[in-house]
Amino acid sequence: YSIFVVDTTDGSLDFYNKHRDQVPMVHINLEGESPDRHVALGMEYVREQFLASKFSWWLNVEGDVIIPPTAITTMLHYANGMDMVAAPYKHRTEDRWIDGCFGCSMFSRKIAEVSFADAPSDSHTDVFYREKVIGKYRISEMPRHVLQLEHLNA
């Protein structure tokens, strides 16, 4: 396995400077871009790194999502025969579930051929991406409560 972090924080290198010696990390300056473009362009950067690697799967965990130690093995079980698997989690502030999003998701090399870079600045990147790939790739949504995911500052 390999760990790689992309920091798209606007206006400050504090997070990057604090953690860059602890984990492989890059900072991408996206000043002036919308939050959705930050997600899209950060995902695109990692996608390109993944495709240049030898790995079969890319586990994506957004910076505010906490995963349990069993996340990788559990998700690989649900990813069997799939191109993407997403773990649902409770919304941070509302009493509802987030299903089929990138907060905790795995991508195969096959589905990773599809770029994130064209996601518009006013759309949720995960929704936009799913609309591009739905019906063309095998996507699995894990049952709720299989992984106990949490949000930071929830």
Coordinates of N, CA, C and O in Angstrom, one line a residue:
Y1 N 0.8 -1.2 0.0 CA 0.0 0.0 0.0 C 0.9 1.2 0.0 O 2.0 1.2 0.3
S2 N 0.2 2.3 -0.3 CA 0.9 3.6 -0.3 C -0.1 4.7 0.2 O -1.3 4.6 -0.1
I3 N 0.4 5.6 0.9 CA -0.5 6.7 1.4 C 0.0 8.0 0.7 O 1.1 8.3 0.6
F4 N -1.0 8.8 0.3 CA -0.7 10.0 -0.4 C -1.8 11.0 -0.1 O -3.0 10.7 -0.2
V5 N -1.4 12.2 0.3 CA -2.4 13.3 0.7 C -2.3 14.4 -0.3 O -1.2 14.9 -0.6
V6 N -3.4 15.0 -0.7 CA -3.5 16.2 -1.5 C -4.1 17.3 -0.6 O -5.3 17.1 -0.2
D7 N -3.4 18.4 -0.4 CA -4.0 19.5 0.4 C -4.4 20.6 -0.6 O -3.5 21.1 -1.4
T8 N -5.6 21.0 -0.6 CA -6.1 22.1 -1.5 C -6.5 23.3 -0.7 O -7.3 24.1 -1.1
T9 N -6.0 23.4 0.6 CA -6.4 24.5 1.4 C -6.0 25.9 0.8 O -4.9 26.1 0.3
D10 N -7.0 26.8 0.8 CA -6.8 28.1 0.3 C -6.1 29.0 1.3 O -6.3 28.9 2.5
G11 N -5.2 29.8 0.8 CA -4.6 30.9 1.6 C -3.6 30.6 2.6 O -3.0 31.5 3.2
S12 N -3.3 29.4 2.9 CA -2.3 29.0 3.9 C -1.7 27.7 3.6 O -2.3 26.8 3.1
L13 N -0.4 27.6 4.0 CA 0.3 26.4 3.9 C 0.5 25.7 5.3 O 1.2 24.8 5.4
D14 N -0.3 26.2 6.3 CA -0.1 25.7 7.6 C -0.4 24.2 7.7 O 0.4 23.5 8.3
F15 N -1.5 23.7 7.1 CA -1.7 22.2 7.2 C -0.6 21.5 6.5 O -0.1 20.5 7.0
Y16 N -0.3 21.9 5.3 CA 0.8 21.3 4.5 C 2.1 21.3 5.3 O 2.8 20.2 5.5
N17 N 2.5 22.4 5.8 CA 3.8 22.5 6.5 C 3.8 21.7 7.8 O 4.8 21.1 8.2
K18 N 2.6 21.6 8.5 CA 2.5 20.8 9.7 C 2.7 19.3 9.4 O 3.2 18.6 10.3
H19 N 2.2 18.8 8.3 CA 2.1 17.3 8.1 C 3.0 16.8 7.0 O 3.1 15.6 6.9
R20 N 3.6 17.6 6.2 CA 4.3 17.1 5.1 C 5.5 16.2 5.4 O 5.9 15.4 4.5
D21 N 6.0 16.3 6.6 CA 7.1 15.3 7.0 C 6.6 14.0 7.6 O 7.3 13.1 7.8
Q22 N 5.3 14.0 7.8 CA 4.6 12.8 8.4 C 4.0 11.8 7.3 O 3.9 10.6 7.6
V23 N 3.7 12.3 6.2 CA 3.0 11.5 5.2 C 3.3 12.1 3.8 O 3.5 13.4 3.7
P24 N 3.5 11.3 2.8 CA 3.7 11.9 1.4 C 2.5 12.8 1.1 O 1.4 12.4 1.1
M25 N 2.8 14.1 0.7 CA 1.8 15.1 0.5 C 2.2 16.1 -0.5 O 3.4 16.4 -0.6
V26 N 1.2 16.6 -1.2 CA 1.5 17.8 -2.1 C 0.4 18.8 -1.7 O -0.7 18.5 -1.2
H27 N 0.8 20.1 -2.0 CA -0.2 21.2 -1.8 C -0.5 21.7 -3.3 O 0.5 22.0 -4.0
I28 N -1.8 21.8 -3.6 CA -2.1 22.3 -4.9 C -2.8 23.7 -4.6 O -3.8 23.8 -3.9
N29 N -2.3 24.7 -5.2 CA -2.8 26.1 -5.1 C -4.0 26.2 -6.0 O -3.9 26.3 -7.2
L30 N -5.2 26.3 -5.4 CA -6.4 26.4 -6.2 C -7.2 27.7 -5.8 O -8.4 27.7 -5.8
E31 N -6.4 28.7 -5.3 CA -7.0 29.9 -4.9 C -8.0 30.5 -6.0 O -7.7 30.5 -7.2
G32 N -9.2 30.8 -5.5 CA -10.2 31.4 -6.4 C -11.1 30.3 -7.0 O -12.1 30.7 -7.6
E33 N -10.8 29.1 -6.8 CA -11.7 28.0 -7.3 C -12.8 27.7 -6.3 O -12.5 27.9 -5.1
S34 N -13.9 27.2 -6.7 CA -15.0 26.9 -5.8 C -14.6 25.7 -4.9 O -13.7 24.9 -5.4
P35 N -15.3 25.5 -3.8 CA -15.0 24.2 -3.0 C -15.2 23.0 -3.8 O -14.4 22.0 -3.7
D36 N -16.2 22.9 -4.7 CA -16.4 21.8 -5.6 C -15.2 21.5 -6.5 O -14.9 20.4 -6.8
R37 N -14.7 22.6 -7.0 CA -13.5 22.5 -7.9 C -12.3 22.0 -7.1 O -11.4 21.3 -7.7
H38 N -12.2 22.4 -5.9 CA -11.1 21.9 -5.0 C -11.2 20.3 -5.0 O -10.2 19.7 -5.1
V39 N -12.4 19.8 -4.7 CA -12.6 18.4 -4.7 C -12.2 17.8 -6.0 O -11.4 16.8 -6.1
A40 N -12.8 18.3 -7.1 CA -12.5 17.7 -8.4 C -11.1 17.7 -8.8 O -10.6 16.7 -9.3
L41 N -10.4 18.8 -8.6 CA -9.0 18.9 -9.0 C -8.1 18.1 -8.1 O -7.1 17.6 -8.5
G42 N -8.4 18.1 -6.8 CA -7.7 17.2 -5.9 C -7.8 15.7 -6.2 O -6.8 15.0 -6.3
M43 N -9.1 15.3 -6.5 CA -9.3 13.9 -7.0 C -8.6 13.7 -8.3 O -8.1 12.6 -8.5
E44 N -8.6 14.6 -9.2 CA -7.9 14.4 -10.5 C -6.4 14.2 -10.3 O -5.8 13.3 -10.9
Y45 N -5.8 14.9 -9.4 CA -4.4 14.8 -9.1 C -4.1 13.4 -8.6 O -3.2 12.7 -9.0
V46 N -4.9 12.9 -7.6 CA -4.7 11.6 -7.1 C -5.0 10.5 -8.1 O -4.3 9.5 -8.2
R47 N -6.0 10.7 -8.9 CA -6.3 9.8 -10.0 C -5.1 9.6 -10.9 O -4.8 8.4 -11.3
E48 N -4.5 10.6 -11.3 CA -3.3 10.5 -12.2 C -2.2 9.8 -11.5 O -1.5 9.0 -12.1
Q49 N -2.0 10.1 -10.2 CA -0.9 9.3 -9.4 C -1.3 7.9 -9.4 O -0.4 7.0 -9.5
F50 N -2.5 7.6 -9.1 CA -3.0 6.2 -9.0 C -2.7 5.4 -10.4 O -2.2 4.3 -10.4
L51 N -3.1 6.1 -11.5 CA -2.9 5.4 -12.8 C -1.5 5.2 -13.1 O -1.1 4.3 -13.9
A52 N -0.6 6.0 -12.6 CA 0.8 5.8 -12.8 C 1.5 4.8 -11.9 O 2.6 4.4 -12.1
S53 N 0.7 4.3 -10.9 CA 1.2 3.3 -10.0 C 0.9 1.9 -10.5 O 0.3 1.7 -11.5
K54 N 1.3 0.9 -9.6 CA 1.0 -0.5 -9.9 C -0.2 -1.0 -9.2 O -0.6 -2.2 -9.3
F55 N -0.9 -0.2 -8.4 CA -2.0 -0.6 -7.6 C -3.2 -1.0 -8.4 O -3.5 -0.3 -9.4
S56 N -4.0 -1.9 -7.8 CA -5.3 -2.3 -8.5 C -6.5 -1.4 -8.0 O -7.4 -1.2 -8.7
W57 N -6.4 -0.9 -6.8 CA -7.5 -0.2 -6.1 C -6.9 1.1 -5.5 O -5.8 1.1 -5.0
W58 N -7.8 2.1 -5.5 CA -7.5 3.4 -4.9 C -8.6 3.6 -3.8 O -9.7 3.6 -4.1
L59 N -8.2 3.7 -2.6 CA -9.1 4.0 -1.5 C -9.0 5.5 -1.3 O -8.0 6.1 -1.0
N60 N -10.2 6.1 -1.4 CA -10.3 7.6 -1.2 C -11.0 7.9 0.1 O -12.1 7.3 0.3
V61 N -10.3 8.6 0.9 CA -11.0 9.0 2.2 C -10.8 10.5 2.3 O -9.7 11.1 2.3
E62 N -11.9 11.2 2.4 CA -11.9 12.7 2.5 C -11.3 13.1 3.8 O -11.5 12.3 4.8
G63 N -10.8 14.2 3.9 CA -10.0 14.7 5.1 C -10.9 14.8 6.4 O -10.3 14.8 7.4
D64 N -12.2 14.9 6.2 CA -13.0 15.0 7.4 C -13.7 13.7 7.8 O -14.6 13.7 8.6
V65 N -13.4 12.6 7.2 CA -14.0 11.3 7.4 C -13.0 10.4 8.2 O -11.9 10.3 7.8
I66 N -13.5 9.8 9.2 CA -12.7 8.9 10.0 C -13.2 7.4 9.7 O -14.4 7.2 9.9
I67 N -12.3 6.6 9.3 CA -12.6 5.2 8.9 C -12.1 4.2 10.0 O -11.1 4.5 10.7
P68 N -12.8 3.1 10.2 CA -12.3 2.1 11.1 C -11.2 1.3 10.6 O -10.9 1.3 9.3
P69 N -10.4 0.6 11.4 CA -9.3 -0.2 10.9 C -9.7 -1.3 9.9 O -8.9 -1.8 9.1
T70 N -10.9 -1.7 9.9 CA -11.4 -2.8 9.0 C -11.9 -2.3 7.7 O -12.3 -3.0 6.8
A71 N -11.8 -1.0 7.4 CA -12.3 -0.4 6.2 C -11.8 -1.0 4.9 O -12.6 -1.3 4.0
I72 N -10.5 -1.2 4.8 CA -9.9 -1.7 3.6 C -10.4 -3.1 3.3 O -10.9 -3.4 2.2
T73 N -10.3 -4.0 4.2 CA -10.7 -5.4 4.0 C -12.2 -5.5 3.7 O -12.7 -6.2 2.9
T74 N -13.0 -4.7 4.5 CA -14.5 -4.7 4.3 C -14.8 -4.2 2.9 O -15.7 -4.8 2.2
M75 N -14.2 -3.1 2.5 CA -14.6 -2.5 1.2 C -14.1 -3.4 0.1 O -14.8 -3.5 -0.9
L76 N -13.0 -4.0 0.2 CA -12.5 -5.0 -0.8 C -13.5 -6.1 -1.0 O -13.7 -6.6 -2.1
H77 N -14.1 -6.6 0.1 CA -15.1 -7.6 0.0 C -16.3 -7.1 -0.9 O -16.7 -7.9 -1.7
Y78 N -16.7 -5.9 -0.6 CA -17.9 -5.4 -1.4 C -17.5 -5.0 -2.8 O -18.3 -4.8 -3.7
A79 N -16.2 -4.8 -3.0 CA -15.7 -4.4 -4.3 C -15.5 -5.5 -5.3 O -15.2 -5.3 -6.5
N80 N -15.6 -6.8 -4.8 CA -15.4 -7.9 -5.6 C -16.3 -7.9 -6.8 O -17.5 -7.8 -6.7
G81 N -15.7 -7.9 -8.0 CA -16.4 -7.8 -9.2 C -17.0 -6.4 -9.6 O -17.7 -6.3 -10.6
M82 N -16.6 -5.4 -8.9 CA -17.1 -4.1 -9.1 C -16.0 -3.2 -9.6 O -14.8 -3.5 -9.6
D83 N -16.3 -2.0 -10.0 CA -15.4 -1.0 -10.5 C -15.2 0.2 -9.4 O -14.3 0.9 -9.4
M84 N -16.3 0.3 -8.6 CA -16.3 1.3 -7.5 C -17.2 0.8 -6.4 O -18.2 0.2 -6.7
V85 N -16.8 1.1 -5.2 CA -17.6 0.9 -4.0 C -17.6 2.1 -3.1 O -16.5 2.7 -3.0
A86 N -18.7 2.4 -2.6 CA -18.8 3.6 -1.7 C -19.5 3.2 -0.4 O -20.5 2.4 -0.4
A87 N -18.9 3.7 0.7 CA -19.5 3.4 2.0 C -20.4 4.6 2.4 O -19.9 5.7 2.5
P88 N -21.6 4.4 2.8 CA -22.5 5.5 3.3 C -22.1 5.9 4.7 O -21.5 5.1 5.4
Y89 N -22.4 7.1 5.0 CA -22.1 7.6 6.3 C -23.1 8.7 6.7 O -23.8 9.3 5.8
K90 N -23.3 9.0 8.0 CA -24.3 10.0 8.4 C -23.8 11.4 8.1 O -22.6 11.7 8.2
H91 N -24.7 12.2 7.7 CA -24.4 13.6 7.4 C -23.9 14.3 8.7 O -24.3 13.9 9.8
R92 N -23.0 15.2 8.6 CA -22.3 15.8 9.7 C -23.3 16.6 10.6 O -23.3 16.5 11.8
T93 N -24.3 17.3 10.0 CA -25.1 18.2 10.8 C -26.6 17.9 10.6 O -27.4 18.4 11.4
E94 N -27.0 17.1 9.6 CA -28.4 16.8 9.4 C -28.6 15.3 9.7 O -27.7 14.5 9.7
D95 N -29.9 15.0 10.0 CA -30.3 13.6 10.3 C -30.6 12.8 9.1 O -31.7 12.6 8.8
R96 N -29.6 12.6 8.3 CA -29.7 11.8 7.0 C -28.4 11.1 6.7 O -27.3 11.4 7.2
W97 N -28.5 10.2 5.7 CA -27.3 9.4 5.3 C -26.8 10.0 4.0 O -27.5 10.5 3.2
I98 N -25.5 9.9 3.8 CA -24.8 10.3 2.6 C -24.5 9.0 1.9 O -23.7 8.2 2.4
D99 N -25.1 8.7 0.8 CA -25.0 7.4 0.0 C -24.2 7.7 -1.3 O -24.5 8.7 -1.9
G100 N -23.4 6.8 -1.6 CA -22.7 6.8 -3.0 C -21.8 7.9 -3.2 O -21.6 8.3 -4.4
C101 N -21.2 8.5 -2.2 CA -20.3 9.6 -2.4 C -18.9 9.2 -2.2 O -18.6 8.1 -1.9
F102 N -18.0 10.2 -2.3 CA -16.6 9.9 -2.2 C -15.9 9.9 -0.9 O -14.8 9.6 -0.7
G103 N -16.7 10.3 0.2 CA -16.1 10.4 1.5 C -15.3 9.2 1.9 O -14.2 9.4 2.5
C104 N -15.8 8.0 1.6 CA -15.0 6.8 1.8 C -15.4 5.9 0.6 O -16.5 5.3 0.6
S105 N -14.5 5.8 -0.4 CA -14.8 5.1 -1.6 C -13.6 4.4 -2.2 O -12.5 4.8 -1.9
M106 N -13.8 3.4 -3.0 CA -12.7 2.7 -3.7 C -12.9 2.7 -5.1 O -14.1 2.5 -5.6
F107 N -11.9 2.9 -5.9 CA -12.0 3.0 -7.4 C -11.0 1.9 -8.0 O -9.9 1.9 -7.6
S108 N -11.5 1.2 -9.0 CA -10.7 0.3 -9.7 C -9.9 1.1 -10.7 O -10.2 2.2 -11.1
R109 N -8.9 0.4 -11.3 CA -8.1 1.1 -12.4 C -9.0 1.4 -13.6 O -8.9 2.4 -14.2
K110 N -10.0 0.5 -13.8 CA -10.9 0.6 -15.0 C -11.7 1.9 -14.8 O -11.7 2.7 -15.8
I111 N -12.4 2.1 -13.7 CA -13.2 3.3 -13.6 C -12.3 4.6 -13.4 O -12.8 5.7 -13.7
A112 N -11.1 4.4 -12.9 CA -10.2 5.5 -12.7 C -9.8 6.1 -14.1 O -9.2 7.2 -14.1
E113 N -10.1 5.5 -15.2 CA -9.8 6.1 -16.5 C -10.6 7.3 -16.7 O -10.3 8.1 -17.6
V114 N -11.7 7.4 -16.0 CA -12.7 8.5 -16.2 C -12.2 9.7 -15.3 O -12.1 9.6 -14.1
S115 N -12.0 10.8 -16.0 CA -11.5 12.0 -15.3 C -12.5 12.7 -14.4 O -13.7 12.7 -14.7
F116 N -12.0 13.4 -13.4 CA -12.8 14.3 -12.6 C -12.7 15.8 -13.0 O -13.4 16.6 -12.6
A117 N -11.7 16.0 -13.9 CA -11.3 17.4 -14.2 C -12.4 18.3 -14.8 O -12.3 19.5 -14.7
D118 N -13.3 17.7 -15.4 CA -14.4 18.5 -16.1 C -15.6 18.7 -15.2 O -16.6 19.3 -15.7
A119 N -15.5 18.4 -13.9 CA -16.6 18.7 -13.0 C -16.8 20.2 -12.9 O -15.8 20.9 -12.7
P120 N -18.0 20.7 -13.1 CA -18.2 22.2 -13.0 C -18.1 22.7 -11.6 O -18.1 22.0 -10.7
S121 N -17.8 24.0 -11.5 CA -17.6 24.6 -10.2 C -18.8 24.7 -9.3 O -18.7 24.9 -8.1
D122 N -20.0 24.5 -9.9 CA -21.2 24.5 -9.1 C -21.9 23.2 -8.9 O -23.1 23.1 -8.6
S123 N -21.1 22.1 -9.1 CA -21.8 20.8 -8.8 C -21.0 20.0 -7.8 O -19.8 20.2 -7.7
H124 N -21.6 19.1 -7.1 CA -20.9 18.2 -6.2 C -20.1 17.2 -7.1 O -20.7 16.6 -8.0
T125 N -18.8 17.2 -6.9 CA -18.0 16.3 -7.8 C -18.4 14.9 -7.8 O -18.5 14.3 -8.9
D126 N -18.8 14.4 -6.6 CA -19.2 13.0 -6.6 C -20.5 12.7 -7.4 O -20.6 11.7 -8.1
V127 N -21.4 13.6 -7.3 CA -22.7 13.4 -8.0 C -22.4 13.5 -9.5 O -22.9 12.7 -10.3
F128 N -21.6 14.5 -9.9 CA -21.3 14.7 -11.3 C -20.6 13.5 -11.9 O -20.9 13.0 -13.0
Y129 N -19.6 12.9 -11.1 CA -18.8 11.8 -11.6 C -19.7 10.5 -11.7 O -19.6 9.8 -12.7
R130 N -20.6 10.3 -10.7 CA -21.5 9.2 -10.7 C -22.4 9.2 -12.0 O -22.6 8.2 -12.6
E131 N -22.8 10.4 -12.3 CA -23.7 10.5 -13.5 C -22.9 10.2 -14.8 O -23.5 9.7 -15.7
K132 N -21.6 10.5 -14.8 CA -20.8 10.1 -15.9 C -20.6 8.6 -16.1 O -20.5 8.1 -17.2
V133 N -20.5 7.9 -15.0 CA -20.1 6.5 -15.0 C -21.3 5.5 -14.8 O -21.1 4.3 -15.1
I134 N -22.4 6.0 -14.3 CA -23.5 5.1 -14.0 C -24.0 4.4 -15.3 O -24.1 5.0 -16.3
G135 N -24.2 3.1 -15.2 CA -24.6 2.4 -16.4 C -23.5 1.9 -17.3 O -23.7 1.0 -18.1
K136 N -22.3 2.5 -17.1 CA -21.1 2.1 -17.9 C -20.1 1.2 -17.0 O -19.3 0.5 -17.6
Y137 N -20.2 1.4 -15.7 CA -19.3 0.7 -14.8 C -20.1 0.1 -13.7 O -21.3 0.5 -13.4
R138 N -19.5 -0.9 -13.0 CA -20.2 -1.6 -11.9 C -19.9 -0.9 -10.6 O -18.7 -0.8 -10.2
I139 N -21.0 -0.4 -10.0 CA -20.8 0.4 -8.8 C -21.6 -0.2 -7.7 O -22.8 -0.6 -7.9
S140 N -20.9 -0.4 -6.5 CA -21.6 -1.0 -5.4 C -21.7 0.0 -4.3 O -20.7 0.7 -4.0
E141 N -22.8 0.1 -3.7 CA -23.0 0.9 -2.5 C -23.2 0.0 -1.3 O -24.1 -0.9 -1.3
M142 N -22.3 0.1 -0.4 CA -22.3 -0.8 0.8 C -23.6 -0.5 1.6 O -24.1 0.6 1.7
P143 N -24.1 -1.6 2.3 CA -25.2 -1.3 3.2 C -24.8 -0.4 4.3 O -23.7 -0.3 4.7
R144 N -25.8 0.4 4.8 CA -25.6 1.3 5.9 C -25.2 0.5 7.1 O -25.6 -0.7 7.3
H145 N -24.4 1.0 8.0 CA -24.0 0.4 9.3 C -22.9 -0.7 9.1 O -22.5 -1.2 10.1
V146 N -22.5 -1.0 7.9 CA -21.4 -2.0 7.8 C -20.1 -1.5 8.3 O -19.4 -2.1 9.0
L147 N -19.8 -0.2 7.9 CA -18.6 0.5 8.4 C -19.1 1.6 9.2 O -20.0 2.4 8.8
Q148 N -18.5 1.8 10.4 CA -18.9 2.9 11.3 C -18.0 4.1 11.0 O -17.0 4.3 11.6
L149 N -18.4 4.8 10.0 CA -17.7 6.0 9.6 C -18.1 7.2 10.4 O -19.3 7.3 10.8
E150 N -17.2 8.1 10.7 CA -17.5 9.3 11.5 C -17.0 10.5 10.8 O -16.0 10.4 10.0
H151 N -17.5 11.7 11.1 CA -17.0 13.0 10.6 C -16.2 13.6 11.7 O -16.6 13.6 12.8
L152 N -15.1 14.3 11.3 CA -14.5 15.2 12.3 C -15.4 16.3 12.6 O -16.2 16.7 11.8
N153 N -15.3 16.8 13.8 CA -16.1 17.9 14.3 C -17.6 17.7 14.2 O -18.4 18.6 13.9
A154 N -18.0 16.4 14.2 CA -19.5 16.1 14.1 C -20.2 16.4 15.3 O -19.7 16.4 16.4

